[in-house]
């Protein structure tokens, strides 16, 4: 069985859920890409990949909480940054490292891409996390 979760405190996604949870021995959560939008759907940190990364981490943390997980239980991430400069990718990765997502450390892919889904969006992060039994909603 798959549980699809749309987080009430986040901007409603157009055609996907914030997370999907599948139980097969260990419960896993597959989170949709967290984006740098506030709860009203406004872009946070226009032109600033570090500020956008901070908002993305905050939104990803809310997605994790909504399914009974937390940053320390993240197994893997894909980090997308609109840039061809490794310095911009590194600056975003510094935010990821400081967030607690790298506890473990988790598996991750850091990618420079040409564009993302929302106008002005520079950062997006997808994640897969364990949902521990003691915190399951």
PDB file of C-alpha atoms in Angstrom:
ATOM      1  CA  UNK A   1       0.000   0.000   0.000  1.00  0.00           C
ATOM      2  CA  UNK A   2       1.192   3.519  -0.819  1.00  0.00           C
ATOM      3  CA  UNK A   3       0.275   6.468   1.378  1.00  0.00           C
ATOM      4  CA  UNK A   4       0.408   9.770  -0.553  1.00  0.00           C
ATOM      5  CA  UNK A   5       0.959  12.827   1.647  1.00  0.00           C
ATOM      6  CA  UNK A   6       0.344  16.476   0.828  1.00  0.00           C
ATOM      7  CA  UNK A   7       1.617  18.624   3.694  1.00  0.00           C
ATOM      8  CA  UNK A   8      -1.064  21.092   4.865  1.00  0.00           C
ATOM      9  CA  UNK A   9       1.462  23.796   5.852  1.00  0.00           C
ATOM     10  CA  UNK A  10       3.197  23.863   2.466  1.00  0.00           C
ATOM     11  CA  UNK A  11       2.127  25.284  -0.883  1.00  0.00           C
ATOM     12  CA  UNK A  12      -0.069  22.643  -2.570  1.00  0.00           C
ATOM     13  CA  UNK A  13       1.769  20.944  -5.442  1.00  0.00           C
ATOM     14  CA  UNK A  14       0.025  20.998  -8.837  1.00  0.00           C
ATOM     15  CA  UNK A  15       0.152  17.302  -9.846  1.00  0.00           C
ATOM     16  CA  UNK A  16       2.134  15.382  -7.237  1.00  0.00           C
ATOM     17  CA  UNK A  17       2.232  14.739  -3.496  1.00  0.00           C
ATOM     18  CA  UNK A  18       4.956  15.999  -1.177  1.00  0.00           C
ATOM     19  CA  UNK A  19       5.762  12.437  -0.151  1.00  0.00           C
ATOM     20  CA  UNK A  20       4.845   8.812  -0.741  1.00  0.00           C
ATOM     21  CA  UNK A  21       5.280   6.212   1.993  1.00  0.00           C
ATOM     22  CA  UNK A  22       5.645   2.500   1.203  1.00  0.00           C
ATOM     23  CA  UNK A  23       5.929  -0.239   3.815  1.00  0.00           C
ATOM     24  CA  UNK A  24       7.951  -3.317   2.902  1.00  0.00           C
ATOM     25  CA  UNK A  25       9.577  -4.470   6.138  1.00  0.00           C
ATOM     26  CA  UNK A  26      10.979  -1.014   6.813  1.00  0.00           C
ATOM     27  CA  UNK A  27       8.784   1.946   6.129  1.00  0.00           C
ATOM     28  CA  UNK A  28      10.310   4.338   3.596  1.00  0.00           C
ATOM     29  CA  UNK A  29       9.202   7.808   2.526  1.00  0.00           C
ATOM     30  CA  UNK A  30       9.880   8.991  -1.020  1.00  0.00           C
ATOM     31  CA  UNK A  31       9.690  12.778  -0.970  1.00  0.00           C
ATOM     32  CA  UNK A  32       8.931  14.903  -4.006  1.00  0.00           C
ATOM     33  CA  UNK A  33      11.363  17.684  -4.766  1.00  0.00           C
ATOM     34  CA  UNK A  34      11.288  20.355  -2.080  1.00  0.00           C
ATOM     35  CA  UNK A  35      11.271  23.805  -3.659  1.00  0.00           C
ATOM     36  CA  UNK A  36      12.040  27.338  -2.396  1.00  0.00           C
ATOM     37  CA  UNK A  37       8.415  28.472  -2.116  1.00  0.00           C
ATOM     38  CA  UNK A  38       6.790  29.702   1.075  1.00  0.00           C
ATOM     39  CA  UNK A  39       3.386  28.443   2.226  1.00  0.00           C
ATOM     40  CA  UNK A  40       1.668  31.038   0.001  1.00  0.00           C
ATOM     41  CA  UNK A  41       3.574  29.864  -3.081  1.00  0.00           C
ATOM     42  CA  UNK A  42       5.952  32.834  -3.263  1.00  0.00           C
ATOM     43  CA  UNK A  43       9.579  32.296  -4.256  1.00  0.00           C
ATOM     44  CA  UNK A  44      11.997  32.788  -1.350  1.00  0.00           C
ATOM     45  CA  UNK A  45      15.524  34.071  -2.053  1.00  0.00           C
ATOM     46  CA  UNK A  46      15.216  35.313  -5.628  1.00  0.00           C
ATOM     47  CA  UNK A  47      18.657  35.169  -7.258  1.00  0.00           C
ATOM     48  CA  UNK A  48      20.276  33.688  -4.119  1.00  0.00           C
ATOM     49  CA  UNK A  49      20.969  29.931  -4.290  1.00  0.00           C
ATOM     50  CA  UNK A  50      22.096  29.766  -0.639  1.00  0.00           C
ATOM     51  CA  UNK A  51      18.887  31.404   0.658  1.00  0.00           C
ATOM     52  CA  UNK A  52      16.834  29.177  -1.633  1.00  0.00           C
ATOM     53  CA  UNK A  53      18.692  26.108  -0.335  1.00  0.00           C
ATOM     54  CA  UNK A  54      17.832  27.149   3.230  1.00  0.00           C
ATOM     55  CA  UNK A  55      14.127  27.422   2.315  1.00  0.00           C
ATOM     56  CA  UNK A  56      14.261  24.097   0.477  1.00  0.00           C
ATOM     57  CA  UNK A  57      15.768  22.422   3.567  1.00  0.00           C
ATOM     58  CA  UNK A  58      13.056  23.992   5.764  1.00  0.00           C
ATOM     59  CA  UNK A  59      10.340  22.696   3.414  1.00  0.00           C
ATOM     60  CA  UNK A  60      11.987  19.271   3.158  1.00  0.00           C
ATOM     61  CA  UNK A  61      12.130  19.105   6.962  1.00  0.00           C
ATOM     62  CA  UNK A  62       8.366  19.815   7.083  1.00  0.00           C
ATOM     63  CA  UNK A  63       7.760  17.056   4.525  1.00  0.00           C
ATOM     64  CA  UNK A  64       9.805  14.666   6.677  1.00  0.00           C
ATOM     65  CA  UNK A  65       7.893  15.601   9.853  1.00  0.00           C
ATOM     66  CA  UNK A  66       4.561  15.130   8.090  1.00  0.00           C
ATOM     67  CA  UNK A  67       5.406  11.469   7.431  1.00  0.00           C
ATOM     68  CA  UNK A  68       6.976  10.783  10.850  1.00  0.00           C
ATOM     69  CA  UNK A  69      10.630  11.127   9.893  1.00  0.00           C
ATOM     70  CA  UNK A  70      13.395  13.699  10.298  1.00  0.00           C
ATOM     71  CA  UNK A  71      16.593  14.843   8.551  1.00  0.00           C
ATOM     72  CA  UNK A  72      18.735  12.284  10.407  1.00  0.00           C
ATOM     73  CA  UNK A  73      16.687   9.465   8.834  1.00  0.00           C
ATOM     74  CA  UNK A  74      17.236  10.570   5.229  1.00  0.00           C
ATOM     75  CA  UNK A  75      18.792   7.793   3.166  1.00  0.00           C
ATOM     76  CA  UNK A  76      19.405   9.648  -0.072  1.00  0.00           C
ATOM     77  CA  UNK A  77      18.948  12.980  -1.792  1.00  0.00           C
ATOM     78  CA  UNK A  78      19.247  14.468  -5.225  1.00  0.00           C
ATOM     79  CA  UNK A  79      20.251  18.140  -5.059  1.00  0.00           C
ATOM     80  CA  UNK A  80      19.585  20.208  -8.183  1.00  0.00           C
ATOM     81  CA  UNK A  81      21.159  23.651  -8.622  1.00  0.00           C
ATOM     82  CA  UNK A  82      20.638  25.934 -11.613  1.00  0.00           C
ATOM     83  CA  UNK A  83      24.262  26.771 -12.372  1.00  0.00           C
ATOM     84  CA  UNK A  84      27.270  25.797 -14.408  1.00  0.00           C
ATOM     85  CA  UNK A  85      29.595  27.019 -11.649  1.00  0.00           C
ATOM     86  CA  UNK A  86      30.924  24.525  -9.129  1.00  0.00           C
ATOM     87  CA  UNK A  87      31.195  27.326  -6.556  1.00  0.00           C
ATOM     88  CA  UNK A  88      27.384  27.714  -6.587  1.00  0.00           C
ATOM     89  CA  UNK A  89      26.928  23.955  -6.233  1.00  0.00           C
ATOM     90  CA  UNK A  90      29.417  23.915  -3.349  1.00  0.00           C
ATOM     91  CA  UNK A  91      27.628  26.788  -1.590  1.00  0.00           C
ATOM     92  CA  UNK A  92      24.336  24.898  -1.785  1.00  0.00           C
ATOM     93  CA  UNK A  93      26.031  21.704  -0.605  1.00  0.00           C
ATOM     94  CA  UNK A  94      27.348  23.598   2.445  1.00  0.00           C
ATOM     95  CA  UNK A  95      23.717  24.333   3.375  1.00  0.00           C
ATOM     96  CA  UNK A  96      22.818  20.644   2.917  1.00  0.00           C
ATOM     97  CA  UNK A  97      25.722  19.553   5.114  1.00  0.00           C
ATOM     98  CA  UNK A  98      24.853  22.041   7.858  1.00  0.00           C
ATOM     99  CA  UNK A  99      21.195  20.921   7.841  1.00  0.00           C
ATOM    100  CA  UNK A 100      21.668  17.470   9.340  1.00  0.00           C
ATOM    101  CA  UNK A 101      20.703  15.706   6.107  1.00  0.00           C
ATOM    102  CA  UNK A 102      24.264  14.453   5.759  1.00  0.00           C
ATOM    103  CA  UNK A 103      24.054  12.588   9.097  1.00  0.00           C
ATOM    104  CA  UNK A 104      25.005   9.008   8.408  1.00  0.00           C
ATOM    105  CA  UNK A 105      26.082  10.234   5.807  1.00  0.00           C
ATOM    106  CA  UNK A 106      23.228   9.784   3.367  1.00  0.00           C
ATOM    107  CA  UNK A 107      23.654   9.028  -0.310  1.00  0.00           C
ATOM    108  CA  UNK A 108      23.407  12.106  -2.477  1.00  0.00           C
ATOM    109  CA  UNK A 109      23.773  13.379  -5.993  1.00  0.00           C
ATOM    110  CA  UNK A 110      24.579  17.066  -6.575  1.00  0.00           C
ATOM    111  CA  UNK A 111      23.673  18.287 -10.050  1.00  0.00           C
ATOM    112  CA  UNK A 112      24.054  21.512 -12.004  1.00  0.00           C
ATOM    113  CA  UNK A 113      21.022  21.915 -14.268  1.00  0.00           C
ATOM    114  CA  UNK A 114      19.805  24.481 -16.796  1.00  0.00           C
ATOM    115  CA  UNK A 115      16.374  25.169 -15.255  1.00  0.00           C
ATOM    116  CA  UNK A 116      13.822  23.988 -12.694  1.00  0.00           C
ATOM    117  CA  UNK A 117      10.020  24.062 -12.540  1.00  0.00           C
ATOM    118  CA  UNK A 118       9.173  27.487 -11.066  1.00  0.00           C
ATOM    119  CA  UNK A 119      10.254  30.881 -12.448  1.00  0.00           C
ATOM    120  CA  UNK A 120      13.373  32.017 -10.594  1.00  0.00           C
ATOM    121  CA  UNK A 121      13.877  28.657  -8.885  1.00  0.00           C
ATOM    122  CA  UNK A 122      17.564  27.818  -8.410  1.00  0.00           C
ATOM    123  CA  UNK A 123      17.459  24.833  -6.004  1.00  0.00           C
ATOM    124  CA  UNK A 124      15.415  21.651  -5.535  1.00  0.00           C
ATOM    125  CA  UNK A 125      16.064  18.588  -3.364  1.00  0.00           C
ATOM    126  CA  UNK A 126      14.405  15.163  -3.474  1.00  0.00           C
ATOM    127  CA  UNK A 127      14.862  12.650  -0.661  1.00  0.00           C
ATOM    128  CA  UNK A 128      14.186   9.101   0.476  1.00  0.00           C
ATOM    129  CA  UNK A 129      13.965   8.534   4.225  1.00  0.00           C
ATOM    130  CA  UNK A 130      13.224   5.832   6.768  1.00  0.00           C
ATOM    131  CA  UNK A 131      10.127   6.345   8.882  1.00  0.00           C
ATOM    132  CA  UNK A 132      11.092   4.847  12.273  1.00  0.00           C
ATOM    133  CA  UNK A 133       8.448   2.728  14.027  1.00  0.00           C
ATOM    134  CA  UNK A 134       8.514   4.869  17.189  1.00  0.00           C
ATOM    135  CA  UNK A 135       7.628   8.069  15.245  1.00  0.00           C
ATOM    136  CA  UNK A 136       5.170   6.763  12.668  1.00  0.00           C
ATOM    137  CA  UNK A 137       2.031   8.922  12.415  1.00  0.00           C
TER     138      UNK A 137
END
